[in-house]
PDB file of C-alpha atoms in Angstrom:
ATOM      1  CA  MET V 193      -6.840 -15.590  10.056  1.00 49.00           C
ATOM      2  CA  ALA V 194     -10.330 -16.437   8.862  1.00 53.00           C
ATOM      3  CA  ALA V 195      -8.915 -18.707   6.166  1.00 54.00           C
ATOM      4  CA  LEU V 196      -6.877 -20.565   8.793  1.00 50.00           C
ATOM      5  CA  ARG V 197      -9.981 -20.994  10.950  1.00 55.00           C
ATOM      6  CA  ARG V 198     -11.813 -22.560   7.997  1.00 57.00           C
ATOM      7  CA  LEU V 199      -8.882 -24.891   7.276  1.00 56.00           C
ATOM      8  CA  VAL V 200      -8.669 -26.133  10.845  1.00 55.00           C
ATOM      9  CA  GLY V 201     -12.433 -26.324  11.300  1.00 59.00           C
ATOM     10  CA  PRO V 202     -13.983 -27.498  14.570  1.00 61.00           C
ATOM     11  CA  ASN V 203     -11.059 -29.833  15.388  1.00 56.00           C
ATOM     12  CA  PRO V 204     -10.295 -29.048  19.066  1.00 51.00           C
ATOM     13  CA  SER V 205      -6.874 -30.731  18.996  1.00 53.00           C
ATOM     14  CA  LEU V 206      -5.572 -28.368  16.317  1.00 52.00           C
ATOM     15  CA  SER V 207      -5.833 -24.638  16.729  1.00 48.00           C
ATOM     16  CA  TYR V 208      -5.181 -22.117  13.949  1.00 43.00           C
ATOM     17  CA  THR V 209      -2.927 -20.133  16.277  1.00 45.00           C
ATOM     18  CA  SER V 210      -0.563 -23.095  16.532  1.00 49.00           C
ATOM     19  CA  LEU V 211       0.078 -22.759  12.795  1.00 52.00           C
ATOM     20  CA  LEU V 212       1.320 -19.175  13.026  1.00 49.00           C
ATOM     21  CA  PRO V 213       4.701 -17.904  14.231  1.00 52.00           C
ATOM     22  CA  PRO V 214       4.586 -16.076  17.608  1.00 49.00           C
ATOM     23  CA  ASN V 215       5.794 -12.757  16.147  1.00 51.00           C
ATOM     24  CA  PHE V 216       2.868 -12.769  13.700  1.00 51.00           C
ATOM     25  CA  LEU V 217       0.364 -13.218  16.504  1.00 44.00           C
ATOM     26  CA  ILE V 218       1.964 -10.501  18.609  1.00 47.00           C
ATOM     27  CA  CYS V 219       1.879  -8.100  15.678  1.00 49.00           C
ATOM     28  CA  CYS V 220      -1.723  -8.883  14.672  1.00 50.00           C
ATOM     29  CA  ARG V 221      -3.121  -8.675  18.171  1.00 47.00           C
ATOM     30  CA  GLY V 222      -1.432  -5.352  18.803  1.00 52.00           C
ATOM     31  CA  ILE V 223       0.198  -6.666  21.952  1.00 51.00           C
ATOM     32  CA  ALA V 224       3.737  -5.755  20.990  1.00 71.00           C
ATOM     33  CA  SER V 225       4.923  -2.216  20.454  1.00 91.00           C
ATOM     34  CA  ARG V 226       7.769  -1.433  18.114  1.00 95.00           C
ATOM     35  CA  LEU V 227       9.838   1.641  18.875  1.00 96.00           C
ATOM     36  CA  PHE V 228      12.100   3.626  16.577  1.00 96.00           C
ATOM     37  CA  VAL V 229      15.430   4.597  18.159  1.00 96.00           C
ATOM     38  CA  GLY V 230      17.385   7.306  16.329  1.00 96.00           C
ATOM     39  CA  GLY V 231      20.744   8.937  16.926  1.00 96.00           C
ATOM     40  CA  LEU V 232      22.567   5.713  17.782  1.00 96.00           C
ATOM     41  CA  SER V 233      26.344   5.634  17.922  1.00 95.00           C
ATOM     42  CA  SER V 234      28.031   3.510  15.285  1.00 92.00           C
ATOM     43  CA  TYR V 235      29.504   1.511  18.178  1.00 93.00           C
ATOM     44  CA  THR V 236      26.121   0.550  19.645  1.00 94.00           C
ATOM     45  CA  THR V 237      25.383  -3.157  19.213  1.00 95.00           C
ATOM     46  CA  GLU V 238      22.019  -4.917  19.185  1.00 96.00           C
ATOM     47  CA  GLN V 239      22.996  -6.580  22.470  1.00 96.00           C
ATOM     48  CA  ARG V 240      23.728  -3.205  24.104  1.00 96.00           C
ATOM     49  CA  LEU V 241      20.497  -1.728  22.716  1.00 96.00           C
ATOM     50  CA  SER V 242      18.508  -4.625  24.129  1.00 96.00           C
ATOM     51  CA  GLU V 243      20.219  -4.308  27.538  1.00 96.00           C
ATOM     52  CA  ALA V 244      19.552  -0.567  27.713  1.00 96.00           C
ATOM     53  CA  PHE V 245      15.827  -0.981  27.025  1.00 97.00           C
ATOM     54  CA  SER V 246      15.256  -4.206  28.971  1.00 96.00           C
ATOM     55  CA  GLN V 247      15.155  -2.308  32.267  1.00 95.00           C
ATOM     56  CA  TYR V 248      11.747  -0.952  31.170  1.00 96.00           C
ATOM     57  CA  GLY V 249      10.187  -4.290  30.212  1.00 95.00           C
ATOM     58  CA  GLN V 250      10.500  -7.452  28.172  1.00 95.00           C
ATOM     59  CA  VAL V 251      12.358  -6.747  24.928  1.00 95.00           C
ATOM     60  CA  VAL V 252      11.161  -9.135  22.225  1.00 95.00           C
ATOM     61  CA  GLU V 253      13.641  -7.920  19.612  1.00 95.00           C
ATOM     62  CA  ALA V 254      16.307  -5.235  19.154  1.00 96.00           C
ATOM     63  CA  LYS V 255      17.545  -4.525  15.628  1.00 96.00           C
ATOM     64  CA  ILE V 256      20.008  -1.949  14.300  1.00 96.00           C
ATOM     65  CA  ALA V 257      19.799  -0.896  10.642  1.00 95.00           C
ATOM     66  CA  MET V 258      23.081  -1.677   8.901  1.00 94.00           C
ATOM     67  CA  ASP V 259      24.494  -0.331   5.649  1.00 92.00           C
ATOM     68  CA  ARG V 260      24.858  -3.204   3.184  1.00 92.00           C
ATOM     69  CA  VAL V 261      28.046  -1.889   1.577  1.00 92.00           C
ATOM     70  CA  SER V 262      30.083  -0.744   4.570  1.00 92.00           C
ATOM     71  CA  ASP V 263      28.419  -3.066   7.132  1.00 91.00           C
ATOM     72  CA  ARG V 264      28.250  -0.145   9.571  1.00 92.00           C
ATOM     73  CA  SER V 265      25.315   1.126  11.576  1.00 93.00           C
ATOM     74  CA  LYS V 266      23.030   3.640   9.867  1.00 95.00           C
ATOM     75  CA  GLY V 267      22.497   5.310  13.247  1.00 95.00           C
ATOM     76  CA  PHE V 268      18.999   4.053  13.966  1.00 96.00           C
ATOM     77  CA  GLY V 269      17.277   0.873  15.056  1.00 96.00           C
ATOM     78  CA  PHE V 270      14.102  -0.682  16.407  1.00 96.00           C
ATOM     79  CA  VAL V 271      13.173  -2.170  19.765  1.00 96.00           C
ATOM     80  CA  THR V 272      10.068  -4.337  20.142  1.00 96.00           C
ATOM     81  CA  PHE V 273       8.441  -4.627  23.568  1.00 96.00           C
ATOM     82  CA  ALA V 274       6.008  -7.306  24.683  1.00 93.00           C
ATOM     83  CA  SER V 275       3.407  -4.755  25.822  1.00 93.00           C
ATOM     84  CA  GLU V 276       2.201  -1.243  25.128  1.00 93.00           C
ATOM     85  CA  ASP V 277       2.742  -0.120  28.739  1.00 94.00           C
ATOM     86  CA  GLU V 278       6.394  -1.156  28.698  1.00 95.00           C
ATOM     87  CA  ALA V 279       6.923   0.679  25.430  1.00 95.00           C
ATOM     88  CA  GLU V 280       5.346   3.867  26.797  1.00 95.00           C
ATOM     89  CA  LYS V 281       7.576   3.695  29.861  1.00 96.00           C
ATOM     90  CA  ALA V 282      10.657   3.215  27.662  1.00 96.00           C
ATOM     91  CA  ILE V 283       9.739   6.222  25.506  1.00 95.00           C
ATOM     92  CA  ALA V 284       9.246   8.417  28.569  1.00 95.00           C
ATOM     93  CA  GLU V 285      12.517   7.341  30.179  1.00 96.00           C
ATOM     94  CA  MET V 286      14.887   6.892  27.210  1.00 96.00           C
ATOM     95  CA  ASN V 287      13.917   9.714  24.845  1.00 95.00           C
ATOM     96  CA  GLY V 288      16.651  12.350  24.995  1.00 95.00           C
ATOM     97  CA  LYS V 289      18.997  10.213  27.128  1.00 95.00           C
ATOM     98  CA  ALA V 290      22.580   9.324  26.246  1.00 95.00           C
ATOM     99  CA  LEU V 291      23.504   5.851  25.031  1.00 95.00           C
ATOM    100  CA  ASN V 292      27.141   5.113  24.162  1.00 93.00           C
ATOM    101  CA  GLY V 293      27.951   8.829  24.194  1.00 93.00           C
ATOM    102  CA  ARG V 294      25.140   9.934  21.863  1.00 95.00           C
ATOM    103  CA  VAL V 295      21.736  11.410  22.672  1.00 95.00           C
ATOM    104  CA  ILE V 296      19.034   9.086  21.343  1.00 96.00           C
ATOM    105  CA  PHE V 297      15.494   9.824  20.226  1.00 95.00           C
ATOM    106  CA  VAL V 298      12.766   7.268  20.879  1.00 95.00           C
ATOM    107  CA  ASP V 299       9.257   7.166  19.419  1.00 94.00           C
ATOM    108  CA  TYR V 300       6.736   4.668  18.093  1.00 94.00           C
ATOM    109  CA  ALA V 301       7.828   3.143  14.791  1.00 92.00           C
ATOM    110  CA  LYS V 302       5.726   3.836  11.726  1.00 88.00           C
ATOM    111  CA  LEU V 303       4.448   0.973   9.578  1.00 80.00           C
ATOM    112  CA  LYS V 304       6.566   0.139   6.565  1.00 70.00           C
ATOM    113  CA  THR V 305       4.550   1.205   3.533  1.00 64.00           C
ATOM    114  CA  SER V 306       6.886   0.314   0.659  1.00 60.00           C
ATOM    115  CA  PHE V 307       7.926  -3.250   0.019  1.00 56.00           C
ATOM    116  CA  GLY V 308       9.697  -2.549  -3.262  1.00 58.00           C
ATOM    117  CA  GLY V 309      12.953  -4.252  -4.108  1.00 58.00           C
ATOM    118  CA  GLY V 310      14.830  -0.999  -4.605  1.00 58.00           C
ATOM    119  CA  MET V 311      15.051  -1.345  -8.385  1.00 57.00           C
ATOM    120  CA  ALA V 312      14.004   1.611 -10.502  1.00 56.00           C
ATOM    121  CA  GLU V 313      11.250   1.040 -13.023  1.00 60.00           C
ATOM    122  CA  ALA V 314      12.434   1.224 -16.640  1.00 59.00           C
ATOM    123  CA  ARG V 315      10.197   3.697 -18.445  1.00 63.00           C
ATOM    124  CA  GLY V 316      11.920   4.005 -21.831  1.00 60.00           C
ATOM    125  CA  PRO V 317      12.620   7.191 -23.785  1.00 65.00           C
ATOM    126  CA  PRO V 318      10.396  10.252 -23.366  1.00 67.00           C
ATOM    127  CA  GLU V 319       7.412  10.645 -25.692  1.00 73.00           C
ATOM    128  CA  PRO V 320       8.115  12.896 -28.703  1.00 77.00           C
ATOM    129  CA  THR V 321       6.362  16.260 -28.631  1.00 77.00           C
ATOM    130  CA  ALA V 322       3.902  17.268 -31.403  1.00 73.00           C
ATOM    131  CA  ASN V 323       5.367  20.733 -32.090  1.00 70.00           C
ATOM    132  CA  LYS V 324       8.784  20.775 -33.818  1.00 58.00           C
TER     133      LYS V 324
END
């Protein structure tokens, strides 16, 4: 953010926030709250997930984790709300409730810590031991 401010400088017609995507600003400002939703039925769609949670506030995004090979739901997803208050209300109301015939579990999502590509690191053969 500071680098963008320096790039834009004192030019009032151009703001550094206009250069960033809205989701980035929401995430950085801490306005949005991302929830983890577990225990989803394999028949639950992102549209249905969004509809179920939208009664508690403005849903910015609803995503279901899909298996790459079978293209089926992994049974969990994420719902992003526009505000912290709406997210708290959704957790209180939806945690332990049924959605598409399955009891779901709702909590705040944890930050993703690993950005690896999923490839194992090649280490080579083990080092020979000194005693034979």
